Amino acid sequence: MLSRTADHLYWMARYMERAENIARILDVNHRMSMMPQSAVQEEQAWGATLRIMGLEGAFHQRYAEISPDSVLEFMVFDAENPSSVRNCLRAARENAHAVRGTLTSELWETTNGTWLKMRDFTPEMLADAGAGEFFEWVKYRSHLSRGVTIGTMLQDESLRFIRIGTFLERADNTARILDVKYQLLLPAGEVEGGAADYHQWSALLRSVSAFEVYRKVYRDLITPSRVAELLLLRVDMPRSIARCMKEVYANLREVANDQSAETERRAGEMEAQLRFGRIEDIVRDGLHNYVVRLLGRVQDLGNRIADDFLVPVS
């Protein structure tokens, strides 16, 4: 496959997944903001959203203070924020258009239709109809795109690069959410437990569609270490990092070329360490440090995939 074609397929998938992940994070924060909380707690929660995406600095260059309205505008509509939902859906559509002949007509129409509808949304419409309804729409369109991809695309290299992009983006996002929210919800020395804890940890699980999964797996109280285990190490959890790396490694093996052996080895090493890892060891050594190292390895893997398969960055 031509590297340019692989590049467009990979980034089409990453941008669609990123739009969904942003919608998930914003939706949970929006719901939590309706619960009783102090102004400081509200600012911490919305500030955490910006930290998850690595956009705190860019936000403060454009907005004087952190508030629900300013963060929503920045993360949903801001034309100068490359990771706003609007820009992610636009980029997904542009990449899809560049390889329209490679995609099935159903996948192209789904991706194009999502962008055309997104163009109609305005901040005023969001305020009138409710942000929650918009976030559900973004998640639904991403789910639809993924289902159409699996249901209509030939099982060839095109599909493999789409899957690699999807799961690498998801691994990065899950790691960021876990790291920032874990630190926010369980500061050093604080004891877990209580109603507030339950709602906060439930919100974290809901942001990655893991609340019902948690109940089915553990059938007990929600505890930080089990949340971390579910999102890091459970390969049967669809949005866990272990599951994402299993998919990345499997698809990398299908598209391997003469120069990708080291990339494949590193992906396999990460997959094996997550598959055989123990949460007790991770928590004892420090979850934050572990996740920071993990994020670095995910980013390194993305750079290596770009070097091995995609269009070089000029």
PDB file of C-alpha atoms in Angstrom:
ATOM      1  CA  MET A   1       0.000   0.000   0.000  1.00  0.00           C
ATOM      2  CA  LEU A   2       1.185   3.539  -0.752  1.00  0.00           C
ATOM      3  CA  SER A   3       2.348   5.360   2.348  1.00  0.00           C
ATOM      4  CA  ARG A   4       0.088   8.316   1.513  1.00  0.00           C
ATOM      5  CA  THR A   5      -2.986   6.089   1.433  1.00  0.00           C
ATOM      6  CA  ALA A   6      -2.007   4.423   4.712  1.00  0.00           C
ATOM      7  CA  ASP A   7      -1.422   7.870   6.241  1.00  0.00           C
ATOM      8  CA  HIS A   8      -4.906   9.134   5.363  1.00  0.00           C
ATOM      9  CA  LEU A   9      -6.619   5.966   6.619  1.00  0.00           C
ATOM     10  CA  TYR A  10      -4.648   6.006   9.872  1.00  0.00           C
ATOM     11  CA  TRP A  11      -5.402   9.668  10.614  1.00  0.00           C
ATOM     12  CA  MET A  12      -9.031   9.405   9.538  1.00  0.00           C
ATOM     13  CA  ALA A  13      -9.487   6.781  12.244  1.00  0.00           C
ATOM     14  CA  ARG A  14      -7.468   8.665  14.869  1.00  0.00           C
ATOM     15  CA  TYR A  15      -9.428  11.882  14.419  1.00  0.00           C
ATOM     16  CA  MET A  16     -12.803  10.133  14.587  1.00  0.00           C
ATOM     17  CA  GLU A  17     -11.750   8.299  17.749  1.00  0.00           C
ATOM     18  CA  ARG A  18     -10.385  11.546  19.229  1.00  0.00           C
ATOM     19  CA  ALA A  19     -13.680  13.348  18.643  1.00  0.00           C
ATOM     20  CA  GLU A  20     -15.513  10.571  20.497  1.00  0.00           C
ATOM     21  CA  ASN A  21     -13.038  10.585  23.373  1.00  0.00           C
ATOM     22  CA  ILE A  22     -13.330  14.354  23.801  1.00  0.00           C
ATOM     23  CA  ALA A  23     -17.113  14.077  23.789  1.00  0.00           C
ATOM     24  CA  ARG A  24     -16.940  11.394  26.465  1.00  0.00           C
ATOM     25  CA  ILE A  25     -14.754  13.492  28.763  1.00  0.00           C
ATOM     26  CA  LEU A  26     -16.816  16.647  28.291  1.00  0.00           C
ATOM     27  CA  ASP A  27     -20.082  14.774  28.805  1.00  0.00           C
ATOM     28  CA  VAL A  28     -18.983  13.373  32.164  1.00  0.00           C
ATOM     29  CA  ASN A  29     -17.719  16.764  33.341  1.00  0.00           C
ATOM     30  CA  HIS A  30     -20.939  18.391  32.211  1.00  0.00           C
ATOM     31  CA  ARG A  31     -22.990  15.871  34.190  1.00  0.00           C
ATOM     32  CA  MET A  32     -20.784  16.212  37.279  1.00  0.00           C
ATOM     33  CA  SER A  33     -21.042  20.011  37.140  1.00  0.00           C
ATOM     34  CA  MET A  34     -24.756  19.660  37.884  1.00  0.00           C
ATOM     35  CA  MET A  35     -23.945  18.108  41.271  1.00  0.00           C
ATOM     36  CA  PRO A  36     -23.316  20.313  44.341  1.00  0.00           C
ATOM     37  CA  GLN A  37     -19.664  21.428  44.355  1.00  0.00           C
ATOM     38  CA  SER A  38     -17.551  24.442  45.215  1.00  0.00           C
ATOM     39  CA  ALA A  39     -16.187  26.874  42.636  1.00  0.00           C
ATOM     40  CA  VAL A  40     -12.707  25.483  43.283  1.00  0.00           C
ATOM     41  CA  GLN A  41     -13.843  21.910  42.643  1.00  0.00           C
ATOM     42  CA  GLU A  42     -15.602  22.971  39.446  1.00  0.00           C
ATOM     43  CA  GLU A  43     -12.495  24.741  38.162  1.00  0.00           C
ATOM     44  CA  GLN A  44     -10.322  21.718  39.045  1.00  0.00           C
ATOM     45  CA  ALA A  45     -12.634  19.366  37.156  1.00  0.00           C
ATOM     46  CA  TRP A  46     -12.725  21.464  33.983  1.00  0.00           C
ATOM     47  CA  GLY A  47      -9.011  22.204  34.255  1.00  0.00           C
ATOM     48  CA  ALA A  48      -8.384  18.454  34.413  1.00  0.00           C
ATOM     49  CA  THR A  49     -10.152  18.091  31.066  1.00  0.00           C
ATOM     50  CA  LEU A  50      -7.680  20.507  29.497  1.00  0.00           C
ATOM     51  CA  ARG A  51      -4.730  18.679  31.101  1.00  0.00           C
ATOM     52  CA  ILE A  52      -5.959  15.336  29.789  1.00  0.00           C
ATOM     53  CA  MET A  53      -5.757  16.697  26.252  1.00  0.00           C
ATOM     54  CA  GLY A  54      -2.505  18.620  26.887  1.00  0.00           C
ATOM     55  CA  LEU A  55      -4.236  21.906  26.008  1.00  0.00           C
ATOM     56  CA  GLU A  56      -4.034  23.933  29.220  1.00  0.00           C
ATOM     57  CA  GLY A  57      -1.493  26.378  27.778  1.00  0.00           C
ATOM     58  CA  ALA A  58      -3.378  26.868  24.517  1.00  0.00           C
ATOM     59  CA  PHE A  59      -6.613  27.490  26.427  1.00  0.00           C
ATOM     60  CA  HIS A  60      -5.128  30.201  28.642  1.00  0.00           C
ATOM     61  CA  GLN A  61      -3.772  32.013  25.594  1.00  0.00           C
ATOM     62  CA  ARG A  62      -7.361  32.568  24.442  1.00  0.00           C
ATOM     63  CA  TYR A  63      -9.492  32.595  27.588  1.00  0.00           C
ATOM     64  CA  ALA A  64      -9.064  34.525  30.842  1.00  0.00           C
ATOM     65  CA  GLU A  65     -10.473  31.912  33.211  1.00  0.00           C
ATOM     66  CA  ILE A  66     -11.624  28.321  33.317  1.00  0.00           C
ATOM     67  CA  SER A  67     -15.402  27.916  33.293  1.00  0.00           C
ATOM     68  CA  PRO A  68     -17.774  25.273  31.884  1.00  0.00           C
ATOM     69  CA  ASP A  69     -18.876  27.559  29.048  1.00  0.00           C
ATOM     70  CA  SER A  70     -15.360  28.603  28.016  1.00  0.00           C
ATOM     71  CA  VAL A  71     -13.990  25.032  28.093  1.00  0.00           C
ATOM     72  CA  LEU A  72     -16.967  23.722  26.107  1.00  0.00           C
ATOM     73  CA  GLU A  73     -16.551  26.424  23.470  1.00  0.00           C
ATOM     74  CA  PHE A  74     -12.801  25.772  23.245  1.00  0.00           C
ATOM     75  CA  MET A  75     -13.085  21.971  23.104  1.00  0.00           C
ATOM     76  CA  VAL A  76     -16.120  21.770  20.809  1.00  0.00           C
ATOM     77  CA  PHE A  77     -16.082  24.724  18.396  1.00  0.00           C
ATOM     78  CA  ASP A  78     -12.769  26.608  18.562  1.00  0.00           C
ATOM     79  CA  ALA A  79     -11.350  26.820  15.027  1.00  0.00           C
ATOM     80  CA  GLU A  80      -7.828  27.440  16.354  1.00  0.00           C
ATOM     81  CA  ASN A  81      -7.839  24.363  18.594  1.00  0.00           C
ATOM     82  CA  PRO A  82      -6.738  21.424  16.408  1.00  0.00           C
ATOM     83  CA  SER A  83      -8.269  18.998  18.912  1.00  0.00           C
ATOM     84  CA  SER A  84     -11.727  20.582  19.115  1.00  0.00           C
ATOM     85  CA  VAL A  85     -14.555  18.216  18.207  1.00  0.00           C
ATOM     86  CA  ARG A  86     -15.312  20.345  15.153  1.00  0.00           C
ATOM     87  CA  ASN A  87     -11.734  20.224  13.868  1.00  0.00           C
ATOM     88  CA  CYS A  88     -11.394  16.496  14.575  1.00  0.00           C
ATOM     89  CA  LEU A  89     -14.510  15.685  12.547  1.00  0.00           C
ATOM     90  CA  ARG A  90     -13.376  18.023   9.775  1.00  0.00           C
ATOM     91  CA  ALA A  91      -9.936  16.365   9.674  1.00  0.00           C
ATOM     92  CA  ALA A  92     -11.503  12.888   9.655  1.00  0.00           C
ATOM     93  CA  ARG A  93     -13.634  13.914   6.676  1.00  0.00           C
ATOM     94  CA  GLU A  94     -10.701  15.482   4.794  1.00  0.00           C
ATOM     95  CA  ASN A  95      -8.582  12.364   5.233  1.00  0.00           C
ATOM     96  CA  ALA A  96     -11.496  10.184   4.131  1.00  0.00           C
ATOM     97  CA  HIS A  97     -12.028  12.365   1.052  1.00  0.00           C
ATOM     98  CA  ALA A  98      -8.366  11.957   0.070  1.00  0.00           C
ATOM     99  CA  VAL A  99      -8.795   8.152  -0.092  1.00  0.00           C
ATOM    100  CA  ARG A 100     -12.439   8.024  -1.094  1.00  0.00           C
ATOM    101  CA  GLY A 101     -11.727   5.354  -3.690  1.00  0.00           C
ATOM    102  CA  THR A 102     -10.277   3.081  -0.996  1.00  0.00           C
ATOM    103  CA  LEU A 103     -13.303   3.364   1.300  1.00  0.00           C
ATOM    104  CA  THR A 104     -16.666   1.720   0.787  1.00  0.00           C
ATOM    105  CA  SER A 105     -19.442   4.120  -0.205  1.00  0.00           C
ATOM    106  CA  GLU A 106     -21.147   3.471   3.141  1.00  0.00           C
ATOM    107  CA  LEU A 107     -18.073   4.513   5.136  1.00  0.00           C
ATOM    108  CA  TRP A 108     -17.514   7.635   3.034  1.00  0.00           C
ATOM    109  CA  GLU A 109     -21.168   8.685   3.339  1.00  0.00           C
ATOM    110  CA  THR A 110     -21.099   8.139   7.113  1.00  0.00           C
ATOM    111  CA  THR A 111     -17.932  10.201   7.597  1.00  0.00           C
ATOM    112  CA  ASN A 112     -19.030  12.948   5.214  1.00  0.00           C
ATOM    113  CA  GLY A 113     -22.515  13.084   6.709  1.00  0.00           C
ATOM    114  CA  THR A 114     -21.088  13.485  10.209  1.00  0.00           C
ATOM    115  CA  TRP A 115     -19.063  16.527   9.140  1.00  0.00           C
ATOM    116  CA  LEU A 116     -21.966  18.109   7.237  1.00  0.00           C
ATOM    117  CA  LYS A 117     -24.171  17.830  10.340  1.00  0.00           C
ATOM    118  CA  MET A 118     -21.390  19.135  12.585  1.00  0.00           C
ATOM    119  CA  ARG A 119     -21.180  22.301  10.497  1.00  0.00           C
ATOM    120  CA  ASP A 120     -24.785  23.107  11.459  1.00  0.00           C
ATOM    121  CA  PHE A 121     -24.128  23.057  15.208  1.00  0.00           C
ATOM    122  CA  THR A 122     -23.521  26.379  16.992  1.00  0.00           C
ATOM    123  CA  PRO A 123     -22.767  27.259  20.640  1.00  0.00           C
ATOM    124  CA  GLU A 124     -26.297  28.683  20.889  1.00  0.00           C
ATOM    125  CA  MET A 125     -27.817  25.416  19.710  1.00  0.00           C
ATOM    126  CA  LEU A 126     -25.722  23.557  22.271  1.00  0.00           C
ATOM    127  CA  ALA A 127     -27.026  25.793  25.048  1.00  0.00           C
ATOM    128  CA  ASP A 128     -30.661  25.498  23.906  1.00  0.00           C
ATOM    129  CA  ALA A 129     -30.800  21.751  23.208  1.00  0.00           C
ATOM    130  CA  GLY A 130     -28.425  20.701  25.976  1.00  0.00           C
ATOM    131  CA  ALA A 131     -24.781  19.692  25.715  1.00  0.00           C
ATOM    132  CA  GLY A 132     -25.546  16.114  26.711  1.00  0.00           C
ATOM    133  CA  GLU A 133     -27.607  15.524  23.574  1.00  0.00           C
ATOM    134  CA  PHE A 134     -24.757  16.782  21.400  1.00  0.00           C
ATOM    135  CA  PHE A 135     -22.178  14.550  23.095  1.00  0.00           C
ATOM    136  CA  GLU A 136     -24.429  11.529  22.610  1.00  0.00           C
ATOM    137  CA  TRP A 137     -24.660  12.413  18.908  1.00  0.00           C
ATOM    138  CA  VAL A 138     -20.853  12.558  18.575  1.00  0.00           C
ATOM    139  CA  LYS A 139     -20.462   9.192  20.289  1.00  0.00           C
ATOM    140  CA  TYR A 140     -23.212   7.673  18.157  1.00  0.00           C
ATOM    141  CA  ARG A 141     -21.615   8.901  14.916  1.00  0.00           C
ATOM    142  CA  SER A 142     -18.257   7.463  15.965  1.00  0.00           C
ATOM    143  CA  HIS A 143     -19.895   4.138  16.842  1.00  0.00           C
ATOM    144  CA  LEU A 144     -21.689   4.166  13.503  1.00  0.00           C
ATOM    145  CA  SER A 145     -18.449   4.867  11.640  1.00  0.00           C
ATOM    146  CA  ARG A 146     -16.701   2.009  13.423  1.00  0.00           C
ATOM    147  CA  GLY A 147     -19.557  -0.401  12.765  1.00  0.00           C
ATOM    148  CA  VAL A 148     -19.723   0.522   9.080  1.00  0.00           C
ATOM    149  CA  THR A 149     -15.944   0.090   8.845  1.00  0.00           C
ATOM    150  CA  ILE A 150     -16.028  -3.433  10.270  1.00  0.00           C
ATOM    151  CA  GLY A 151     -19.202  -4.357   8.419  1.00  0.00           C
ATOM    152  CA  THR A 152     -18.295  -3.180   4.919  1.00  0.00           C
ATOM    153  CA  MET A 153     -14.509  -2.855   4.485  1.00  0.00           C
ATOM    154  CA  LEU A 154     -12.477  -5.662   2.951  1.00  0.00           C
ATOM    155  CA  GLN A 155     -10.236  -7.365   5.504  1.00  0.00           C
ATOM    156  CA  ASP A 156      -7.050  -6.056   3.917  1.00  0.00           C
ATOM    157  CA  GLU A 157      -4.298  -3.574   4.738  1.00  0.00           C
ATOM    158  CA  SER A 158      -6.674  -0.618   4.512  1.00  0.00           C
ATOM    159  CA  LEU A 159      -8.707  -1.955   7.410  1.00  0.00           C
ATOM    160  CA  ARG A 160      -5.514  -2.749   9.368  1.00  0.00           C
ATOM    161  CA  PHE A 161      -4.292   0.854   9.259  1.00  0.00           C
ATOM    162  CA  ILE A 162      -7.730   2.110  10.289  1.00  0.00           C
ATOM    163  CA  ARG A 163      -7.677  -0.256  13.285  1.00  0.00           C
ATOM    164  CA  ILE A 164      -4.135   0.717  14.238  1.00  0.00           C
ATOM    165  CA  GLY A 165      -5.121   4.396  14.241  1.00  0.00           C
ATOM    166  CA  THR A 166      -8.264   3.758  16.269  1.00  0.00           C
ATOM    167  CA  PHE A 167      -6.642   1.711  19.013  1.00  0.00           C
ATOM    168  CA  LEU A 168      -3.475   3.766  19.337  1.00  0.00           C
ATOM    169  CA  GLU A 169      -5.589   6.899  19.821  1.00  0.00           C
ATOM    170  CA  ARG A 170      -7.794   5.079  22.328  1.00  0.00           C
ATOM    171  CA  ALA A 171      -4.804   3.815  24.328  1.00  0.00           C
ATOM    172  CA  ASP A 172      -3.412   7.341  24.555  1.00  0.00           C
ATOM    173  CA  ASN A 173      -6.765   8.739  25.677  1.00  0.00           C
ATOM    174  CA  THR A 174      -7.478   6.060  28.301  1.00  0.00           C
ATOM    175  CA  ALA A 175      -4.019   6.545  29.812  1.00  0.00           C
ATOM    176  CA  ARG A 176      -4.509  10.328  30.002  1.00  0.00           C
ATOM    177  CA  ILE A 177      -7.947  10.051  31.603  1.00  0.00           C
ATOM    178  CA  LEU A 178      -6.753   7.539  34.182  1.00  0.00           C
ATOM    179  CA  ASP A 179      -3.667   9.546  35.120  1.00  0.00           C
ATOM    180  CA  VAL A 180      -5.312  12.959  35.501  1.00  0.00           C
ATOM    181  CA  LYS A 181      -8.545  11.778  37.109  1.00  0.00           C
ATOM    182  CA  TYR A 182      -6.776   9.376  39.485  1.00  0.00           C
ATOM    183  CA  GLN A 183      -4.618  12.211  40.815  1.00  0.00           C
ATOM    184  CA  LEU A 184      -7.610  14.548  41.054  1.00  0.00           C
ATOM    185  CA  LEU A 185      -9.882  12.068  42.838  1.00  0.00           C
ATOM    186  CA  LEU A 186      -7.336  10.549  45.209  1.00  0.00           C
ATOM    187  CA  PRO A 187      -4.801  13.181  46.340  1.00  0.00           C
ATOM    188  CA  ALA A 188      -1.882  11.989  48.453  1.00  0.00           C
ATOM    189  CA  GLY A 189      -2.979  10.970  51.926  1.00  0.00           C
ATOM    190  CA  GLU A 190      -6.717  11.063  51.210  1.00  0.00           C
ATOM    191  CA  VAL A 191      -8.777   8.069  52.263  1.00  0.00           C
ATOM    192  CA  GLU A 192     -11.147   6.561  49.737  1.00  0.00           C
ATOM    193  CA  GLY A 193     -14.802   5.945  50.497  1.00  0.00           C
ATOM    194  CA  GLY A 194     -18.073   7.810  50.847  1.00  0.00           C
ATOM    195  CA  ALA A 195     -20.886   8.976  48.585  1.00  0.00           C
ATOM    196  CA  ALA A 196     -18.832  11.676  46.850  1.00  0.00           C
ATOM    197  CA  ASP A 197     -16.163   9.126  46.030  1.00  0.00           C
ATOM    198  CA  TYR A 198     -18.759   6.796  44.547  1.00  0.00           C
ATOM    199  CA  HIS A 199     -20.168   9.416  42.194  1.00  0.00           C
ATOM    200  CA  GLN A 200     -16.726  10.665  41.117  1.00  0.00           C
ATOM    201  CA  TRP A 201     -15.312   7.218  40.394  1.00  0.00           C
ATOM    202  CA  SER A 202     -18.563   6.227  38.686  1.00  0.00           C
ATOM    203  CA  ALA A 203     -18.207   9.266  36.440  1.00  0.00           C
ATOM    204  CA  LEU A 204     -14.655   8.242  35.534  1.00  0.00           C
ATOM    205  CA  LEU A 205     -15.848   4.750  34.611  1.00  0.00           C
ATOM    206  CA  ARG A 206     -18.745   6.133  32.572  1.00  0.00           C
ATOM    207  CA  SER A 207     -16.334   8.307  30.574  1.00  0.00           C
ATOM    208  CA  VAL A 208     -14.887   5.125  29.066  1.00  0.00           C
ATOM    209  CA  SER A 209     -18.136   3.080  29.054  1.00  0.00           C
ATOM    210  CA  ALA A 210     -16.808   0.951  31.892  1.00  0.00           C
ATOM    211  CA  PHE A 211     -19.342   1.397  34.714  1.00  0.00           C
ATOM    212  CA  GLU A 212     -21.494  -1.611  33.801  1.00  0.00           C
ATOM    213  CA  VAL A 213     -18.391  -3.631  32.950  1.00  0.00           C
ATOM    214  CA  TYR A 214     -16.942  -2.841  36.394  1.00  0.00           C
ATOM    215  CA  ARG A 215     -20.114  -4.055  38.104  1.00  0.00           C
ATOM    216  CA  LYS A 216     -20.088  -7.274  36.113  1.00  0.00           C
ATOM    217  CA  VAL A 217     -16.382  -7.985  36.749  1.00  0.00           C
ATOM    218  CA  TYR A 218     -15.993  -6.991  40.409  1.00  0.00           C
ATOM    219  CA  ARG A 219     -19.552  -7.027  41.863  1.00  0.00           C
ATOM    220  CA  ASP A 220     -18.391  -4.856  44.751  1.00  0.00           C
ATOM    221  CA  LEU A 221     -17.575  -1.316  45.834  1.00  0.00           C
ATOM    222  CA  ILE A 222     -15.740   0.925  43.397  1.00  0.00           C
ATOM    223  CA  THR A 223     -12.123   1.273  44.538  1.00  0.00           C
ATOM    224  CA  PRO A 224      -9.292   3.205  42.861  1.00  0.00           C
ATOM    225  CA  SER A 225      -7.023   0.187  42.442  1.00  0.00           C
ATOM    226  CA  ARG A 226      -9.740  -1.844  40.740  1.00  0.00           C
ATOM    227  CA  VAL A 227     -10.590   1.073  38.442  1.00  0.00           C
ATOM    228  CA  ALA A 228      -6.908   1.257  37.502  1.00  0.00           C
ATOM    229  CA  GLU A 229      -6.749  -2.501  36.946  1.00  0.00           C
ATOM    230  CA  LEU A 230      -9.834  -2.450  34.718  1.00  0.00           C
ATOM    231  CA  LEU A 231      -8.565   0.414  32.551  1.00  0.00           C
ATOM    232  CA  LEU A 232      -4.967  -0.785  32.374  1.00  0.00           C
ATOM    233  CA  LEU A 233      -4.794  -4.570  32.485  1.00  0.00           C
ATOM    234  CA  ARG A 234      -8.159  -6.188  31.675  1.00  0.00           C
ATOM    235  CA  VAL A 235      -7.830  -7.375  28.091  1.00  0.00           C
ATOM    236  CA  ASP A 236     -11.576  -8.148  27.981  1.00  0.00           C
ATOM    237  CA  MET A 237     -12.432  -4.486  28.632  1.00  0.00           C
ATOM    238  CA  PRO A 238     -12.878  -2.840  25.170  1.00  0.00           C
ATOM    239  CA  ARG A 239     -11.301   0.514  26.067  1.00  0.00           C
ATOM    240  CA  SER A 240      -8.524  -0.752  28.351  1.00  0.00           C
ATOM    241  CA  ILE A 241      -4.935  -0.087  27.379  1.00  0.00           C
ATOM    242  CA  ALA A 242      -4.229  -3.832  27.409  1.00  0.00           C
ATOM    243  CA  ARG A 243      -6.981  -4.395  24.843  1.00  0.00           C
ATOM    244  CA  CYS A 244      -5.828  -1.482  22.717  1.00  0.00           C
ATOM    245  CA  MET A 245      -2.247  -2.723  22.609  1.00  0.00           C
ATOM    246  CA  LYS A 246      -3.385  -6.247  21.772  1.00  0.00           C
ATOM    247  CA  GLU A 247      -5.222  -4.847  18.740  1.00  0.00           C
ATOM    248  CA  VAL A 248      -2.340  -2.572  17.715  1.00  0.00           C
ATOM    249  CA  TYR A 249       0.156  -5.447  17.896  1.00  0.00           C
ATOM    250  CA  ALA A 250      -2.091  -7.882  15.992  1.00  0.00           C
ATOM    251  CA  ASN A 251      -2.727  -5.397  13.181  1.00  0.00           C
ATOM    252  CA  LEU A 252       0.925  -4.335  12.989  1.00  0.00           C
ATOM    253  CA  ARG A 253       1.864  -7.944  12.368  1.00  0.00           C
ATOM    254  CA  GLU A 254      -0.535  -8.036   9.414  1.00  0.00           C
ATOM    255  CA  VAL A 255       1.063  -5.005   7.700  1.00  0.00           C
ATOM    256  CA  ALA A 256       4.711  -5.663   8.619  1.00  0.00           C
ATOM    257  CA  ASN A 257       7.332  -4.550   6.112  1.00  0.00           C
ATOM    258  CA  ASP A 258      11.122  -4.761   5.841  1.00  0.00           C
ATOM    259  CA  GLN A 259      11.764  -1.905   8.268  1.00  0.00           C
ATOM    260  CA  SER A 260       9.018  -2.399  10.863  1.00  0.00           C
ATOM    261  CA  ALA A 261      10.539  -5.257  12.892  1.00  0.00           C
ATOM    262  CA  GLU A 262      11.589  -3.022  15.822  1.00  0.00           C
ATOM    263  CA  THR A 263       8.194  -1.287  15.895  1.00  0.00           C
ATOM    264  CA  GLU A 264       6.479  -4.660  15.976  1.00  0.00           C
ATOM    265  CA  ARG A 265       8.817  -5.854  18.755  1.00  0.00           C
ATOM    266  CA  ARG A 266       8.094  -2.810  20.920  1.00  0.00           C
ATOM    267  CA  ALA A 267       4.357  -3.156  20.420  1.00  0.00           C
ATOM    268  CA  GLY A 268       4.573  -6.846  21.338  1.00  0.00           C
ATOM    269  CA  GLU A 269       6.633  -6.056  24.419  1.00  0.00           C
ATOM    270  CA  MET A 270       4.052  -3.528  25.616  1.00  0.00           C
ATOM    271  CA  GLU A 271       1.217  -5.955  24.946  1.00  0.00           C
ATOM    272  CA  ALA A 272       2.932  -8.733  26.909  1.00  0.00           C
ATOM    273  CA  GLN A 273       3.776  -6.492  29.874  1.00  0.00           C
ATOM    274  CA  LEU A 274       0.175  -5.335  30.132  1.00  0.00           C
ATOM    275  CA  ARG A 275      -1.175  -8.856  29.690  1.00  0.00           C
ATOM    276  CA  PHE A 276       0.993 -10.241  32.501  1.00  0.00           C
ATOM    277  CA  GLY A 277       1.158  -7.121  34.691  1.00  0.00           C
ATOM    278  CA  ARG A 278      -0.225  -6.978  38.229  1.00  0.00           C
ATOM    279  CA  ILE A 279      -2.010  -3.929  39.582  1.00  0.00           C
ATOM    280  CA  GLU A 280      -0.454  -4.400  43.035  1.00  0.00           C
ATOM    281  CA  ASP A 281       3.016  -3.883  41.569  1.00  0.00           C
ATOM    282  CA  ILE A 282       1.903  -0.854  39.537  1.00  0.00           C
ATOM    283  CA  VAL A 283       0.195   0.895  42.482  1.00  0.00           C
ATOM    284  CA  ARG A 284       3.121   0.131  44.812  1.00  0.00           C
ATOM    285  CA  ASP A 285       5.632   1.686  42.424  1.00  0.00           C
ATOM    286  CA  GLY A 286       3.365   4.661  41.647  1.00  0.00           C
ATOM    287  CA  LEU A 287       0.509   4.729  39.151  1.00  0.00           C
ATOM    288  CA  HIS A 288       1.370   8.212  37.883  1.00  0.00           C
ATOM    289  CA  ASN A 289       4.952   7.310  36.998  1.00  0.00           C
ATOM    290  CA  TYR A 290       3.782   4.084  35.362  1.00  0.00           C
ATOM    291  CA  VAL A 291       1.202   5.862  33.194  1.00  0.00           C
ATOM    292  CA  VAL A 292       3.640   8.635  32.234  1.00  0.00           C
ATOM    293  CA  ARG A 293       6.097   5.998  31.008  1.00  0.00           C
ATOM    294  CA  LEU A 294       3.269   4.205  29.226  1.00  0.00           C
ATOM    295  CA  LEU A 295       2.190   7.393  27.467  1.00  0.00           C
ATOM    296  CA  GLY A 296       5.767   7.960  26.340  1.00  0.00           C
ATOM    297  CA  ARG A 297       5.882   4.472  24.871  1.00  0.00           C
ATOM    298  CA  VAL A 298       2.534   4.918  23.097  1.00  0.00           C
ATOM    299  CA  GLN A 299       3.768   8.175  21.570  1.00  0.00           C
ATOM    300  CA  ASP A 300       7.061   6.542  20.579  1.00  0.00           C
ATOM    301  CA  LEU A 301       5.109   3.753  18.920  1.00  0.00           C
ATOM    302  CA  GLY A 302       3.066   6.312  16.994  1.00  0.00           C
ATOM    303  CA  ASN A 303       6.252   8.002  15.795  1.00  0.00           C
ATOM    304  CA  ARG A 304       7.721   4.669  14.723  1.00  0.00           C
ATOM    305  CA  ILE A 305       4.574   3.714  12.845  1.00  0.00           C
ATOM    306  CA  ALA A 306       4.772   7.054  11.040  1.00  0.00           C
ATOM    307  CA  ASP A 307       8.401   6.420  10.102  1.00  0.00           C
ATOM    308  CA  ASP A 308       7.790   2.834   8.965  1.00  0.00           C
ATOM    309  CA  PHE A 309       4.509   3.184   7.081  1.00  0.00           C
ATOM    310  CA  LEU A 310       3.219   6.731   6.717  1.00  0.00           C
ATOM    311  CA  VAL A 311       4.093   9.974   4.951  1.00  0.00           C
ATOM    312  CA  PRO A 312       7.185  11.577   6.566  1.00  0.00           C
ATOM    313  CA  VAL A 313       6.501  14.847   8.377  1.00  0.00           C
ATOM    314  CA  SER A 314       8.144  17.615   6.340  1.00  0.00           C
TER     315      SER A 314
END
